[in-house]
Rosetta silent file (secondary structure, phi, psi, omega in degrees, C-alpha in Angstrom):
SEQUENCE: XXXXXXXXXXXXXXXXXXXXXXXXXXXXXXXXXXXXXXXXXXXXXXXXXXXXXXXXXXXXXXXXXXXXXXXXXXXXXXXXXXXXXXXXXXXXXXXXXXXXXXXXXXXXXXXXXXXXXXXXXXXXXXXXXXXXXXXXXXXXXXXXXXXXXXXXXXXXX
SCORE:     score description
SCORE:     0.000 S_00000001
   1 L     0.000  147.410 -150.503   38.292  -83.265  -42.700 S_00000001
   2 L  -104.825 -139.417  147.141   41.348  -81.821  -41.997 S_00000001
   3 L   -61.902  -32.872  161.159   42.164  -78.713  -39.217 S_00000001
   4 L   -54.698  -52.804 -177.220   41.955  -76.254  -41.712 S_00000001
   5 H   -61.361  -33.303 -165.698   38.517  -76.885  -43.196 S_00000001
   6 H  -107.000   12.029  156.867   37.047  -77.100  -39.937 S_00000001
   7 H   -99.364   11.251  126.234   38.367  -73.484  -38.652 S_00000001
   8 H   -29.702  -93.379 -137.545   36.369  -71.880  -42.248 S_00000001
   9 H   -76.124    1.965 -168.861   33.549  -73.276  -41.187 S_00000001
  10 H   -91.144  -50.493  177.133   33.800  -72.533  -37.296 S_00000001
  11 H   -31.376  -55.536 -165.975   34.728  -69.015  -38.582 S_00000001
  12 H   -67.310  -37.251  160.702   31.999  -68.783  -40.974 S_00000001
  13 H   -47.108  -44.783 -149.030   29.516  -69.963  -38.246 S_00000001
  14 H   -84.975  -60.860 -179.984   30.928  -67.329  -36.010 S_00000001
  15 H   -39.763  -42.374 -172.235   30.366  -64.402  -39.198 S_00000001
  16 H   -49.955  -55.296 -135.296   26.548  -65.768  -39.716 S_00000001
  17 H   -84.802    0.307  178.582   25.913  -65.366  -36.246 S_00000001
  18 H   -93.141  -37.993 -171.205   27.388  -62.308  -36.122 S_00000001
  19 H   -86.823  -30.835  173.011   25.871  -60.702  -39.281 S_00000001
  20 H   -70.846  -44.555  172.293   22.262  -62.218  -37.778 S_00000001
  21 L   -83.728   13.945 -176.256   22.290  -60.504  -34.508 S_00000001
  22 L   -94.421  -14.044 -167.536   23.334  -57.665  -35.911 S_00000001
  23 L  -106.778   -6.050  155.630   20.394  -57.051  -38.048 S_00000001
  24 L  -100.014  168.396  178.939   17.893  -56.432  -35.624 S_00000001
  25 L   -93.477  126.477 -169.491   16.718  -53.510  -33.863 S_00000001
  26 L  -120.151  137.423 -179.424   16.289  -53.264  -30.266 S_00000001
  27 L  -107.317  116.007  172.614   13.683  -50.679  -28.461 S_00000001
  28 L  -101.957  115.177  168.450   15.211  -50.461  -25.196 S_00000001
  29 L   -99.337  109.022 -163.296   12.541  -49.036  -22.490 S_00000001
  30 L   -73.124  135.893  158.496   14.282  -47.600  -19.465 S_00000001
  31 L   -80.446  141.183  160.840   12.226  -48.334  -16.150 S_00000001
  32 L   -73.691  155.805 -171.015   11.911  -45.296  -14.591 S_00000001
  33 L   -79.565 -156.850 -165.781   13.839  -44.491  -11.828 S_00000001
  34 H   -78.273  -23.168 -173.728   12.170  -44.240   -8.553 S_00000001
  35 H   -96.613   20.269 -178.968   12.365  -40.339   -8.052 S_00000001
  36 H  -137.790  -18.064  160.256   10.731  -39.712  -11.833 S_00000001
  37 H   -74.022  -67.528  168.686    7.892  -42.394  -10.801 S_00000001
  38 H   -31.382  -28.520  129.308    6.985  -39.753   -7.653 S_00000001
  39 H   -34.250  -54.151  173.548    6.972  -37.067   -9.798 S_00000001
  40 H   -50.674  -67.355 -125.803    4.960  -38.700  -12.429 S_00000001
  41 L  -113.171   12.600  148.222    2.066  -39.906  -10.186 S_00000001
  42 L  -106.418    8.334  159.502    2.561  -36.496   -7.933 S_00000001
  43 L   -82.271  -53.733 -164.373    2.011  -34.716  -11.370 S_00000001
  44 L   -65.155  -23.275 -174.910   -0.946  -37.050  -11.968 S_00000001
  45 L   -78.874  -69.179  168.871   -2.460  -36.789   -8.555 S_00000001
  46 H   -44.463  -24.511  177.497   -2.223  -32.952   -8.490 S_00000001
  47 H   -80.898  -15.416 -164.939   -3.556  -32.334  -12.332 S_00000001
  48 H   -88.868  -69.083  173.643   -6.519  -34.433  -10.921 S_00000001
  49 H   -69.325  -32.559  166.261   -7.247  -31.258   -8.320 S_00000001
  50 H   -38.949  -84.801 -139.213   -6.173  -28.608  -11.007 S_00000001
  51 H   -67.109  -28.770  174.940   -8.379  -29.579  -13.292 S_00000001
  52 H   -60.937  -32.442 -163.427  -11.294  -29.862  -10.453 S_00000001
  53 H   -78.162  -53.749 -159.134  -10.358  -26.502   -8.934 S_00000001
  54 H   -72.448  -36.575  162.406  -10.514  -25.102  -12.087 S_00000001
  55 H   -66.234  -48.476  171.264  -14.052  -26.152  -12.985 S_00000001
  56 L   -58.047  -14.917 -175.846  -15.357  -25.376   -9.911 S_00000001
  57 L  -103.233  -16.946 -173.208  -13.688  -21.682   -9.968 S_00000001
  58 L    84.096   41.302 -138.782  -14.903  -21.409  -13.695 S_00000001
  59 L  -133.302  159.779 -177.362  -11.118  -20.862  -14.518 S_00000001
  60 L   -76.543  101.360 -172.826   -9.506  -21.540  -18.115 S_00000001
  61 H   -49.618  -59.094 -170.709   -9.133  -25.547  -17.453 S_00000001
  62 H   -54.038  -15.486 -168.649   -5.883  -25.146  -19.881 S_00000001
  63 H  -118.438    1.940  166.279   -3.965  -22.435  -19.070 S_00000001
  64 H   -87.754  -14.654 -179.440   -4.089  -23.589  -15.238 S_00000001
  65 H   -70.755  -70.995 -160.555   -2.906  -27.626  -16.100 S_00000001
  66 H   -42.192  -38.898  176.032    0.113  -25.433  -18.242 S_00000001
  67 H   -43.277  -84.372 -177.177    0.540  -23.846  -14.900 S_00000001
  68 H   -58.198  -28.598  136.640    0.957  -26.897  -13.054 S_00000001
  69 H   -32.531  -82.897 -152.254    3.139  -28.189  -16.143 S_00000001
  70 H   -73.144  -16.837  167.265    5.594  -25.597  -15.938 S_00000001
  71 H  -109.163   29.801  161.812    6.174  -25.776  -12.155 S_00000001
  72 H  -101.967  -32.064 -155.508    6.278  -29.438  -12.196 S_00000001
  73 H   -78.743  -36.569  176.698    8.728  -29.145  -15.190 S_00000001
  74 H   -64.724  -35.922 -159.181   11.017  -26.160  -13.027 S_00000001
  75 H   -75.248  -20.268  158.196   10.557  -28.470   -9.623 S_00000001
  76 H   -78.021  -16.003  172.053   12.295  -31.560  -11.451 S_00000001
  77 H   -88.982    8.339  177.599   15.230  -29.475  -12.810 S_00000001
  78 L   -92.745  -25.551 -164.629   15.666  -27.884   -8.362 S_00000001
  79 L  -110.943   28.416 -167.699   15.844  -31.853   -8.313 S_00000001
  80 L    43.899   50.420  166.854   18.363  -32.427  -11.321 S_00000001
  81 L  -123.481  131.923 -156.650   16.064  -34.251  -13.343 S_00000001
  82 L  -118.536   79.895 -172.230   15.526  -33.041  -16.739 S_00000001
  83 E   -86.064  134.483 -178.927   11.774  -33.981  -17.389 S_00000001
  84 E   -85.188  121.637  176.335    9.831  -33.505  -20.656 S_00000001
  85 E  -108.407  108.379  154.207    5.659  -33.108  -20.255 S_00000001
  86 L   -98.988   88.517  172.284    3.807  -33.918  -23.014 S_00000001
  87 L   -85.250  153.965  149.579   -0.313  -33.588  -22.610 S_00000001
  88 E  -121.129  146.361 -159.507   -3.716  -33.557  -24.319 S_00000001
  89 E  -143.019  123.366  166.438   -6.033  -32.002  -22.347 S_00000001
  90 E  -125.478  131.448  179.473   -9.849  -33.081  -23.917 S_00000001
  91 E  -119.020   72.156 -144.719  -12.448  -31.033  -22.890 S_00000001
  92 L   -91.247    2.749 -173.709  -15.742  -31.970  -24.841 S_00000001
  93 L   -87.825  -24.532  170.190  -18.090  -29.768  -23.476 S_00000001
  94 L   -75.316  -36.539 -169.620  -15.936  -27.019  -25.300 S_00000001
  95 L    94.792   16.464 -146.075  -15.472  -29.519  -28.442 S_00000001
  96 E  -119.524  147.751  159.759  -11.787  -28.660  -28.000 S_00000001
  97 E  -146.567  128.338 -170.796   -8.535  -30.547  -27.189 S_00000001
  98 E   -76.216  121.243  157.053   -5.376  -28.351  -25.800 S_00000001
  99 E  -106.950  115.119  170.309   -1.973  -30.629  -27.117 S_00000001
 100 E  -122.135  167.534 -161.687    1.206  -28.800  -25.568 S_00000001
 101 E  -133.954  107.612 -154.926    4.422  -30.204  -26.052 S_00000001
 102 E  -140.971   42.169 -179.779    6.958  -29.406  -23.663 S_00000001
 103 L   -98.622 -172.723  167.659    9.579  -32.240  -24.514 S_00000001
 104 L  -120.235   42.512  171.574   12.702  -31.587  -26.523 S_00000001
 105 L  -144.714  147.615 -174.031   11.200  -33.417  -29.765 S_00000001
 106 L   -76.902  157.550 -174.587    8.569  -32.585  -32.013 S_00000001
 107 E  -124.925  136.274  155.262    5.298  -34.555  -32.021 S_00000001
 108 E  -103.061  129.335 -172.615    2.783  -35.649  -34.809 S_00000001
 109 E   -97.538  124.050  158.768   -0.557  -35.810  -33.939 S_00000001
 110 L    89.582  -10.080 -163.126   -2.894  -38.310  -36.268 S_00000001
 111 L    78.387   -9.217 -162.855    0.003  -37.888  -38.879 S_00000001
 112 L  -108.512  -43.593 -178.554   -1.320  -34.775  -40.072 S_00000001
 113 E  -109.698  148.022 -167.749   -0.324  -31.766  -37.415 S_00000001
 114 E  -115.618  108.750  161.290    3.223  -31.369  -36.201 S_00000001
 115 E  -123.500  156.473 -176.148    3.591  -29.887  -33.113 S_00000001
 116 L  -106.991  161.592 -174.605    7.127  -28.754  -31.832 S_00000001
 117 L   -27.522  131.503  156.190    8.871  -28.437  -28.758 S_00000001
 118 L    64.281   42.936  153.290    7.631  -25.758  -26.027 S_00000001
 119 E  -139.587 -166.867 -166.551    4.296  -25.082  -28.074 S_00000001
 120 E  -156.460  158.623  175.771    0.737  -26.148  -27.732 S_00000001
 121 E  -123.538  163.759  155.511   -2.124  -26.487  -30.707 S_00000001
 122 E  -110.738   94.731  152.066   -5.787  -26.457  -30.229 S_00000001
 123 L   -89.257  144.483  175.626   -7.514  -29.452  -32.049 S_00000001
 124 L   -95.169  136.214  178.880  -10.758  -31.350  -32.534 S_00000001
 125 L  -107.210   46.202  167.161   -9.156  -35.139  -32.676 S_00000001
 126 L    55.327 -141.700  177.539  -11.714  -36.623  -33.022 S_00000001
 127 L  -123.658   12.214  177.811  -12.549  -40.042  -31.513 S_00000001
 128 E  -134.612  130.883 -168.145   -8.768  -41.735  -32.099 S_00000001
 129 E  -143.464  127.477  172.757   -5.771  -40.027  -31.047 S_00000001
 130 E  -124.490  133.777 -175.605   -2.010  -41.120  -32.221 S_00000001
 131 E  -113.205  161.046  175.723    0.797  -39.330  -30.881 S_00000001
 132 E  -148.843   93.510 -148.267    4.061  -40.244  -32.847 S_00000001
 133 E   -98.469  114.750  158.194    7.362  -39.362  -30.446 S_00000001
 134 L    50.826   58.019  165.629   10.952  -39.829  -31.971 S_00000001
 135 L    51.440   38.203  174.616    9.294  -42.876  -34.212 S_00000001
 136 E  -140.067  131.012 -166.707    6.923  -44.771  -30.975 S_00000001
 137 E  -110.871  130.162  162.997    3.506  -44.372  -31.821 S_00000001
 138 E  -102.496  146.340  153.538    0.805  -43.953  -28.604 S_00000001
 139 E  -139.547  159.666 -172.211   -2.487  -44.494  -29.249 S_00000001
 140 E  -146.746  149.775  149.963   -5.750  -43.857  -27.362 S_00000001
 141 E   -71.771  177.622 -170.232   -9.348  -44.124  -27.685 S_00000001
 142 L  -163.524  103.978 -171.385  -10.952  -41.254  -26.496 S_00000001
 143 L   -93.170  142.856  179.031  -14.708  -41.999  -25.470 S_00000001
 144 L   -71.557  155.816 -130.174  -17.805  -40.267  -25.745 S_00000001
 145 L   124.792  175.089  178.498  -19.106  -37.995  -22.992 S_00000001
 146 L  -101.026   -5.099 -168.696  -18.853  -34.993  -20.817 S_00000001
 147 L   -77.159  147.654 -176.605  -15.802  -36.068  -18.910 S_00000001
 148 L   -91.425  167.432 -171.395  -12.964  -34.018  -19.282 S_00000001
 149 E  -161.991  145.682  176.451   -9.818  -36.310  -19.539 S_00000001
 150 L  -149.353  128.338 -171.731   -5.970  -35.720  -20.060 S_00000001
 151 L   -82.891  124.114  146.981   -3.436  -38.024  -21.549 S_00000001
 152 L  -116.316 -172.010 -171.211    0.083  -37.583  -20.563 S_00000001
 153 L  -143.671  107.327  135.367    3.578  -38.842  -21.353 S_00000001
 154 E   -93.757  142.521 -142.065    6.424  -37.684  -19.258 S_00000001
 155 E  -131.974  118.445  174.382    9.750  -38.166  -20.241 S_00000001
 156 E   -78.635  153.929 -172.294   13.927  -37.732  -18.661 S_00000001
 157 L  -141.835    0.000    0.000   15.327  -36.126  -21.446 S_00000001
């Protein structure tokens, strides 16, 4: 074989391998950084007493967690972080579950209802819940009981 023939085939080796890693898809998951985990889990810790406060005061569970949403969502832009909240709020003694959406992408819930940025729906989901964000599907069980329970997803946007 002479010098020619064997730079074709180093070439052509080079082309495969080139047209093969090229043909997959990569889901890249950012860790968050350290100042958007302390938000999260000082969102989660506080939504914990909200929602406690709120039963105990007899208070609209839903429109004080939005509360605490929108002045976690102003206190990360005072910290130049541009954070997205997405919740379900299940309440079952009402039969009710609040979904607000306060990212800057629309959500499907279940496949069937569409909710869009900086609005909220009231649905019964049932006992399976799929959220489906910019084509990544969440999914949760959602177990019988009285407890009230609320999924979120926050997001840098």
């Amino acid at each position: 074989m002479n010098n020619k023939s064997q730079l074709y085939i180093f070439a052509a080796v080079i082309f495969c391998t080139l047209v093969f890693l090229s043909s997959f898809s990569y889901v890249v998951i950012e860790n968050p950084t350290e100042e958007v985990k302390q938000i999260y889990d000082n969102f989660i810790f506080e939504s914990y007493y909200t929602i406690n406060n709120a039963v105990y005061e007899n208070k609209d569970i839903n429109q004080q967690v939005k509360n605490l949403t929108i002045t976690f969502i102003d206190y990360s832009k005072q910290k130049n972080i541009n954070l997205g909240i997405f919740y379900v709020l299940i309440i079952p003694a009402r039969e009710k579950s609040y979904i607000v959406n306060y990212l800057n992408s629309k959500a499907n819930i279940n496949l069937i209802n569409t909710i869009l940025p900086g609005t909220e729906e009231e649905l019964n989901i049932g006992k399976n819940l799929t959220i489906e964000l910019d084509n990544r599907q969440y999914s949760f069980n959602i177990p019988e009981g009285n407890d009230i329970q609320l999924k979120v997803l926050i997001r840098k946007q």
